[in-house]
Amino acid sequence: MSNCNVSEKLFTIRYKCDTESHLVIKETETCLSCKTKDCNYFCPSDVYEWEKKLKITTVAFENCIECGTCRIACPSDNIAWVYPKGGYGITYKYG
Ligand code: SF4
Ligand code: SF4
């Protein structure tokens, strides 16, 4: 049986982080009324987290692996998604 899992695969990725997020929550009010908080579950890198005390969705954009899921998976289409600027983002290393 293989002992590979997603967490181990993530260690093969190299990041170069921008200081500006390439992922933006369009309307914070929309997150407030969102019952399911899907983004807290569908992102493989745990980028999105609902902060109960602050009542906002935080975005740890530095961890994004650019899979594109949040571009289509927010039920309210409340995430503006673009690729990081040239030279930033991730590099996949194989092997
Ligand atoms: S799923 Fe969309 S609307 Fe709901 S909390 Fe996440 S970003 Fe906000
Ligand atoms: S593109 Fe993928 S990894 Fe990046 S924030 Fe969206 S769901 Fe998470």
Short mmCIF file of N, CA, C and O and ligand atoms in Angstrom, two decimals:
data_model
loop_
_atom_site.label_atom_id
_atom_site.label_comp_id
_atom_site.label_asym_id
_atom_site.label_seq_id
_atom_site.Cartn_x
_atom_site.Cartn_y
_atom_site.Cartn_z
N MET A 1 0.84 -1.19 0.00
CA MET A 1 0.00 0.00 0.00
C MET A 1 0.88 1.25 0.00
O MET A 1 1.86 1.34 0.73
N SER A 2 0.51 2.24 -0.82
CA SER A 2 1.28 3.47 -0.90
C SER A 2 1.07 4.32 0.35
O SER A 2 -0.01 4.36 0.91
N ASN A 3 2.14 4.98 0.81
CA ASN A 3 1.97 5.85 1.97
C ASN A 3 1.93 7.33 1.57
O ASN A 3 2.08 8.20 2.39
N CYS A 4 1.72 7.60 0.26
CA CYS A 4 1.62 8.98 -0.21
C CYS A 4 0.25 9.55 0.13
O CYS A 4 -0.75 8.87 0.00
N ASN A 5 0.20 10.77 0.57
CA ASN A 5 -1.07 11.45 0.74
C ASN A 5 -0.90 12.90 0.29
O ASN A 5 0.19 13.33 -0.09
N VAL A 6 -2.01 13.65 0.33
CA VAL A 6 -1.98 15.02 -0.18
C VAL A 6 -0.97 15.87 0.58
O VAL A 6 -0.21 16.64 -0.01
N SER A 7 -0.92 15.73 1.90
CA SER A 7 0.01 16.53 2.70
C SER A 7 1.45 16.32 2.25
O SER A 7 2.23 17.26 2.14
N GLU A 8 1.80 15.06 1.98
CA GLU A 8 3.16 14.78 1.54
C GLU A 8 3.43 15.38 0.17
O GLU A 8 4.50 15.92 -0.10
N LYS A 9 2.43 15.32 -0.70
CA LYS A 9 2.58 15.90 -2.04
C LYS A 9 2.81 17.41 -1.96
O LYS A 9 3.57 17.98 -2.73
N LEU A 10 2.14 18.07 -1.01
CA LEU A 10 2.26 19.52 -0.89
C LEU A 10 3.69 19.93 -0.55
O LEU A 10 4.11 21.04 -0.87
N PHE A 11 4.47 19.05 0.05
CA PHE A 11 5.85 19.38 0.38
C PHE A 11 6.76 19.41 -0.85
O PHE A 11 7.89 19.86 -0.77
N THR A 12 6.25 18.93 -2.00
CA THR A 12 7.05 18.96 -3.22
C THR A 12 6.87 20.27 -3.99
O THR A 12 7.44 20.45 -5.05
N ILE A 13 6.08 21.17 -3.43
CA ILE A 13 5.77 22.42 -4.12
C ILE A 13 6.68 23.54 -3.59
O ILE A 13 6.97 23.60 -2.42
N ARG A 14 7.12 24.40 -4.51
CA ARG A 14 7.91 25.55 -4.11
C ARG A 14 7.07 26.81 -4.31
O ARG A 14 6.47 27.00 -5.36
N TYR A 15 7.04 27.66 -3.30
CA TYR A 15 6.24 28.88 -3.38
C TYR A 15 7.14 30.11 -3.52
O TYR A 15 8.21 30.17 -2.94
N LYS A 16 6.64 31.07 -4.29
CA LYS A 16 7.24 32.41 -4.23
C LYS A 16 6.06 33.36 -4.01
O LYS A 16 5.23 33.55 -4.91
N CYS A 17 5.96 33.91 -2.81
CA CYS A 17 4.76 34.65 -2.44
C CYS A 17 4.83 36.12 -2.82
O CYS A 17 5.85 36.78 -2.61
N ASP A 18 3.72 36.59 -3.35
CA ASP A 18 3.53 38.02 -3.58
C ASP A 18 3.08 38.64 -2.26
O ASP A 18 2.66 37.93 -1.35
N THR A 19 3.15 39.95 -2.13
CA THR A 19 2.62 40.59 -0.92
C THR A 19 1.15 40.92 -1.09
O THR A 19 0.47 41.23 -0.13
N GLU A 20 0.67 40.84 -2.31
CA GLU A 20 -0.72 41.18 -2.60
C GLU A 20 -1.49 39.91 -2.96
O GLU A 20 -1.00 39.09 -3.75
N SER A 21 -2.68 39.75 -2.37
CA SER A 21 -3.45 38.53 -2.60
C SER A 21 -4.01 38.48 -4.02
O SER A 21 -4.51 39.47 -4.53
N HIS A 22 -3.93 37.30 -4.64
CA HIS A 22 -4.57 37.10 -5.94
C HIS A 22 -5.97 36.53 -5.77
O HIS A 22 -6.65 36.23 -6.75
N LEU A 23 -6.40 36.35 -4.51
CA LEU A 23 -7.73 35.82 -4.20
C LEU A 23 -8.45 36.85 -3.34
O LEU A 23 -7.94 37.25 -2.31
N VAL A 24 -9.61 37.25 -3.78
CA VAL A 24 -10.32 38.31 -3.06
C VAL A 24 -11.77 37.90 -2.80
O VAL A 24 -12.47 37.44 -3.70
N ILE A 25 -12.20 38.06 -1.55
CA ILE A 25 -13.60 37.89 -1.21
C ILE A 25 -14.32 39.15 -1.70
O ILE A 25 -13.98 40.26 -1.29
N LYS A 26 -15.30 38.96 -2.56
CA LYS A 26 -15.95 40.13 -3.18
C LYS A 26 -16.77 40.93 -2.17
O LYS A 26 -16.65 42.14 -2.08
N GLU A 27 -17.64 40.25 -1.43
CA GLU A 27 -18.52 40.93 -0.48
C GLU A 27 -18.48 40.22 0.87
O GLU A 27 -18.92 39.06 0.97
N THR A 28 -18.00 40.89 1.89
CA THR A 28 -17.93 40.24 3.21
C THR A 28 -19.34 39.95 3.75
O THR A 28 -19.53 38.98 4.48
N GLU A 29 -20.32 40.77 3.39
CA GLU A 29 -21.70 40.55 3.83
C GLU A 29 -22.24 39.22 3.32
O GLU A 29 -23.02 38.54 4.00
N THR A 30 -21.83 38.84 2.13
CA THR A 30 -22.30 37.59 1.55
C THR A 30 -21.80 36.40 2.37
O THR A 30 -22.53 35.45 2.61
N CYS A 31 -20.57 36.48 2.85
CA CYS A 31 -20.03 35.41 3.69
C CYS A 31 -20.78 35.33 5.02
O CYS A 31 -21.00 34.24 5.55
N LEU A 32 -21.17 36.48 5.52
CA LEU A 32 -21.89 36.53 6.79
C LEU A 32 -23.19 35.73 6.71
O LEU A 32 -23.55 35.01 7.64
N SER A 33 -23.87 35.81 5.59
CA SER A 33 -25.14 35.10 5.46
C SER A 33 -24.99 33.71 4.83
O SER A 33 -25.97 32.98 4.68
N CYS A 34 -23.76 33.33 4.49
CA CYS A 34 -23.51 32.01 3.89
C CYS A 34 -23.65 30.93 4.95
O CYS A 34 -22.92 30.94 5.95
N LYS A 35 -24.57 30.02 4.76
CA LYS A 35 -24.84 29.00 5.78
C LYS A 35 -23.81 27.87 5.76
O LYS A 35 -23.47 27.30 6.79
N THR A 36 -23.32 27.53 4.59
CA THR A 36 -22.53 26.31 4.45
C THR A 36 -21.02 26.51 4.53
O THR A 36 -20.29 25.55 4.79
N LYS A 37 -20.56 27.73 4.27
CA LYS A 37 -19.11 28.04 4.33
C LYS A 37 -18.30 27.00 3.55
O LYS A 37 -17.28 26.48 4.02
N ASP A 38 -18.76 26.71 2.36
CA ASP A 38 -18.13 25.67 1.53
C ASP A 38 -16.63 25.85 1.36
O ASP A 38 -15.86 24.89 1.30
N CYS A 39 -16.19 27.11 1.26
CA CYS A 39 -14.77 27.37 1.01
C CYS A 39 -13.88 26.82 2.12
O CYS A 39 -12.70 26.54 1.89
N ASN A 40 -14.45 26.65 3.30
CA ASN A 40 -13.67 26.08 4.42
C ASN A 40 -13.39 24.60 4.22
O ASN A 40 -12.59 24.01 4.95
N TYR A 41 -14.05 24.00 3.25
CA TYR A 41 -13.93 22.55 3.04
C TYR A 41 -13.37 22.15 1.68
O TYR A 41 -12.68 21.15 1.56
N PHE A 42 -13.67 22.94 0.63
CA PHE A 42 -13.26 22.46 -0.70
C PHE A 42 -11.82 22.79 -1.05
O PHE A 42 -11.26 22.21 -1.97
N CYS A 43 -11.21 23.75 -0.35
CA CYS A 43 -9.83 24.12 -0.71
C CYS A 43 -8.85 23.09 -0.16
O CYS A 43 -8.78 22.87 1.05
N PRO A 44 -8.05 22.46 -1.02
CA PRO A 44 -7.10 21.45 -0.56
C PRO A 44 -5.97 22.02 0.29
O PRO A 44 -5.27 21.28 0.97
N SER A 45 -5.78 23.34 0.25
CA SER A 45 -4.69 23.96 1.02
C SER A 45 -5.18 24.76 2.22
O SER A 45 -4.39 25.52 2.80
N ASP A 46 -6.44 24.61 2.57
CA ASP A 46 -7.00 25.32 3.73
C ASP A 46 -6.75 26.83 3.68
O ASP A 46 -6.37 27.44 4.68
N VAL A 47 -6.95 27.39 2.52
CA VAL A 47 -6.73 28.84 2.37
C VAL A 47 -7.81 29.65 3.08
O VAL A 47 -7.52 30.68 3.68
N TYR A 48 -9.05 29.17 3.03
CA TYR A 48 -10.17 29.94 3.57
C TYR A 48 -10.57 29.43 4.95
O TYR A 48 -10.65 28.22 5.17
N GLU A 49 -10.82 30.39 5.85
CA GLU A 49 -11.28 30.00 7.18
C GLU A 49 -12.25 31.05 7.71
O GLU A 49 -11.97 32.25 7.66
N TRP A 50 -13.39 30.58 8.17
CA TRP A 50 -14.38 31.48 8.75
C TRP A 50 -13.95 31.81 10.17
O TRP A 50 -13.78 30.92 11.00
N GLU A 51 -13.74 33.11 10.45
CA GLU A 51 -13.36 33.57 11.79
C GLU A 51 -14.62 34.00 12.52
O GLU A 51 -15.18 35.07 12.23
N LYS A 52 -15.07 33.17 13.42
CA LYS A 52 -16.34 33.44 14.10
C LYS A 52 -16.34 34.78 14.82
O LYS A 52 -17.30 35.54 14.74
N LYS A 53 -15.26 35.09 15.53
CA LYS A 53 -15.23 36.33 16.31
C LYS A 53 -15.25 37.56 15.41
O LYS A 53 -15.94 38.54 15.67
N LEU A 54 -14.46 37.52 14.35
CA LEU A 54 -14.36 38.68 13.46
C LEU A 54 -15.50 38.73 12.44
O LEU A 54 -15.74 39.75 11.81
N LYS A 55 -16.15 37.56 12.25
CA LYS A 55 -17.24 37.42 11.27
C LYS A 55 -16.76 37.73 9.84
O LYS A 55 -17.41 38.47 9.09
N ILE A 56 -15.59 37.22 9.54
CA ILE A 56 -15.08 37.34 8.16
C ILE A 56 -14.44 36.01 7.74
O ILE A 56 -14.08 35.19 8.58
N THR A 57 -14.33 35.85 6.44
CA THR A 57 -13.58 34.72 5.89
C THR A 57 -12.15 35.19 5.66
O THR A 57 -11.93 36.14 4.89
N THR A 58 -11.20 34.58 6.34
CA THR A 58 -9.80 34.96 6.10
C THR A 58 -9.25 34.18 4.91
O THR A 58 -9.71 33.07 4.61
N VAL A 59 -8.28 34.76 4.25
CA VAL A 59 -7.73 34.18 3.03
C VAL A 59 -6.21 34.07 3.16
O VAL A 59 -5.50 35.08 3.07
N ALA A 60 -5.71 32.86 3.38
CA ALA A 60 -4.27 32.64 3.48
C ALA A 60 -3.74 32.36 2.08
O ALA A 60 -3.34 31.25 1.73
N PHE A 61 -3.73 33.41 1.24
CA PHE A 61 -3.43 33.24 -0.18
C PHE A 61 -2.04 32.66 -0.44
O PHE A 61 -1.78 32.07 -1.48
N GLU A 62 -1.15 32.83 0.55
CA GLU A 62 0.22 32.32 0.38
C GLU A 62 0.25 30.80 0.20
O GLU A 62 1.19 30.26 -0.37
N ASN A 63 -0.80 30.12 0.69
CA ASN A 63 -0.83 28.66 0.62
C ASN A 63 -1.50 28.11 -0.63
O ASN A 63 -1.57 26.90 -0.83
N CYS A 64 -2.01 28.98 -1.48
CA CYS A 64 -2.78 28.55 -2.65
C CYS A 64 -1.92 27.75 -3.62
O CYS A 64 -0.82 28.17 -3.96
N ILE A 65 -2.44 26.62 -4.07
CA ILE A 65 -1.71 25.80 -5.05
C ILE A 65 -2.31 25.94 -6.46
O ILE A 65 -2.04 25.15 -7.34
N GLU A 66 -3.16 26.95 -6.62
CA GLU A 66 -3.69 27.33 -7.94
C GLU A 66 -4.47 26.21 -8.61
O GLU A 66 -4.37 26.02 -9.82
N CYS A 67 -5.25 25.48 -7.82
CA CYS A 67 -6.04 24.39 -8.41
C CYS A 67 -7.28 24.92 -9.13
O CYS A 67 -7.86 24.23 -9.95
N GLY A 68 -7.72 26.12 -8.78
CA GLY A 68 -8.86 26.75 -9.48
C GLY A 68 -10.22 26.39 -8.92
O GLY A 68 -11.23 26.89 -9.42
N THR A 69 -10.29 25.56 -7.90
CA THR A 69 -11.58 25.12 -7.37
C THR A 69 -12.45 26.28 -6.91
O THR A 69 -13.64 26.35 -7.21
N CYS A 70 -11.85 27.22 -6.19
CA CYS A 70 -12.66 28.31 -5.62
C CYS A 70 -13.21 29.24 -6.69
O CYS A 70 -14.11 30.02 -6.44
N ARG A 71 -12.70 29.12 -7.87
CA ARG A 71 -13.21 29.92 -8.99
C ARG A 71 -14.66 29.53 -9.30
O ARG A 71 -15.43 30.36 -9.78
N ILE A 72 -15.00 28.29 -9.05
CA ILE A 72 -16.34 27.81 -9.40
C ILE A 72 -17.12 27.26 -8.22
O ILE A 72 -18.32 27.07 -8.32
N ALA A 73 -16.48 27.01 -7.10
CA ALA A 73 -17.16 26.24 -6.04
C ALA A 73 -17.88 27.06 -4.98
O ALA A 73 -18.68 26.51 -4.23
N CYS A 74 -17.62 28.35 -4.89
CA CYS A 74 -18.38 29.15 -3.92
C CYS A 74 -19.81 29.26 -4.44
O CYS A 74 -20.03 29.71 -5.56
N PRO A 75 -20.79 28.85 -3.64
CA PRO A 75 -22.18 28.84 -4.11
C PRO A 75 -22.70 30.24 -4.45
O PRO A 75 -23.67 30.36 -5.20
N SER A 76 -22.07 31.28 -3.92
CA SER A 76 -22.51 32.66 -4.20
C SER A 76 -21.59 33.37 -5.18
O SER A 76 -21.69 34.59 -5.36
N ASP A 77 -20.67 32.64 -5.77
CA ASP A 77 -19.69 33.24 -6.69
C ASP A 77 -19.05 34.48 -6.05
O ASP A 77 -18.99 35.55 -6.65
N ASN A 78 -18.61 34.30 -4.80
CA ASN A 78 -18.13 35.44 -4.01
C ASN A 78 -16.61 35.53 -3.92
O ASN A 78 -16.08 36.27 -3.10
N ILE A 79 -15.92 34.75 -4.72
CA ILE A 79 -14.45 34.78 -4.69
C ILE A 79 -13.93 35.22 -6.05
O ILE A 79 -14.24 34.59 -7.07
N ALA A 80 -13.19 36.32 -6.06
CA ALA A 80 -12.54 36.76 -7.30
C ALA A 80 -11.20 36.04 -7.40
O ALA A 80 -10.37 36.15 -6.50
N TRP A 81 -11.02 35.30 -8.46
CA TRP A 81 -9.86 34.42 -8.60
C TRP A 81 -9.07 34.78 -9.86
O TRP A 81 -9.61 34.84 -10.95
N VAL A 82 -7.80 35.04 -9.68
CA VAL A 82 -6.91 35.20 -10.84
C VAL A 82 -5.61 34.45 -10.52
O VAL A 82 -5.35 34.13 -9.36
N TYR A 83 -4.82 34.20 -11.53
CA TYR A 83 -3.49 33.62 -11.27
C TYR A 83 -2.62 34.68 -10.60
O TYR A 83 -2.80 35.87 -10.84
N PRO A 84 -1.66 34.26 -9.78
CA PRO A 84 -0.71 35.23 -9.22
C PRO A 84 0.04 35.95 -10.35
O PRO A 84 0.15 35.42 -11.46
N LYS A 85 0.55 37.12 -10.04
CA LYS A 85 1.30 37.88 -11.04
C LYS A 85 2.51 37.07 -11.50
O LYS A 85 3.01 36.20 -10.77
N GLY A 86 3.00 37.40 -12.70
CA GLY A 86 4.14 36.67 -13.26
C GLY A 86 5.31 36.60 -12.30
O GLY A 86 5.67 37.59 -11.68
N GLY A 87 5.88 35.40 -12.17
CA GLY A 87 7.04 35.22 -11.29
C GLY A 87 6.66 34.79 -9.88
O GLY A 87 7.51 34.32 -9.13
N TYR A 88 5.37 34.97 -9.52
CA TYR A 88 4.93 34.57 -8.19
C TYR A 88 4.07 33.31 -8.29
O TYR A 88 3.68 32.88 -9.37
N GLY A 89 3.78 32.74 -7.11
CA GLY A 89 2.94 31.55 -7.08
C GLY A 89 3.76 30.30 -6.85
O GLY A 89 4.81 30.34 -6.23
N ILE A 90 3.28 29.20 -7.40
CA ILE A 90 3.93 27.92 -7.09
C ILE A 90 4.67 27.36 -8.27
O ILE A 90 4.40 27.66 -9.42
N THR A 91 5.61 26.50 -7.95
CA THR A 91 6.32 25.71 -8.94
C THR A 91 6.19 24.27 -8.53
O THR A 91 6.49 23.93 -7.37
N TYR A 92 5.72 23.43 -9.44
CA TYR A 92 5.60 21.99 -9.11
C TYR A 92 6.91 21.29 -9.44
O TYR A 92 7.50 21.51 -10.49
N LYS A 93 7.32 20.47 -8.49
CA LYS A 93 8.54 19.68 -8.68
C LYS A 93 8.13 18.23 -8.74
O LYS A 93 7.43 17.74 -7.87
N TYR A 94 8.52 17.53 -9.79
CA TYR A 94 8.12 16.14 -9.93
C TYR A 94 9.26 15.21 -9.52
O TYR A 94 10.41 15.54 -9.65
N GLY A 95 8.87 14.05 -9.06
CA GLY A 95 9.86 13.04 -8.70
C GLY A 95 10.19 13.04 -7.25
O GLY A 95 9.71 13.80 -6.47
S1 SF4 B 1 -18.44 29.71 0.40
FE1 SF4 B 1 -18.36 31.72 -0.59
S2 SF4 B 1 -19.98 32.99 0.38
FE2 SF4 B 1 -19.61 31.16 1.67
S3 SF4 B 1 -18.12 31.87 3.21
FE3 SF4 B 1 -16.95 30.97 1.51
S4 SF4 B 1 -16.46 32.68 0.12
FE4 SF4 B 1 -18.09 33.36 1.54
S1 SF4 B 2 -7.22 27.90 -6.23
FE1 SF4 B 2 -7.43 25.94 -5.09
S2 SF4 B 2 -5.77 25.98 -3.60
FE2 SF4 B 2 -6.04 28.09 -4.31
S3 SF4 B 2 -7.43 29.01 -2.85
FE3 SF4 B 2 -8.70 28.23 -4.55
S4 SF4 B 2 -9.32 26.16 -3.90
FE4 SF4 B 2 -7.61 26.78 -2.58
#
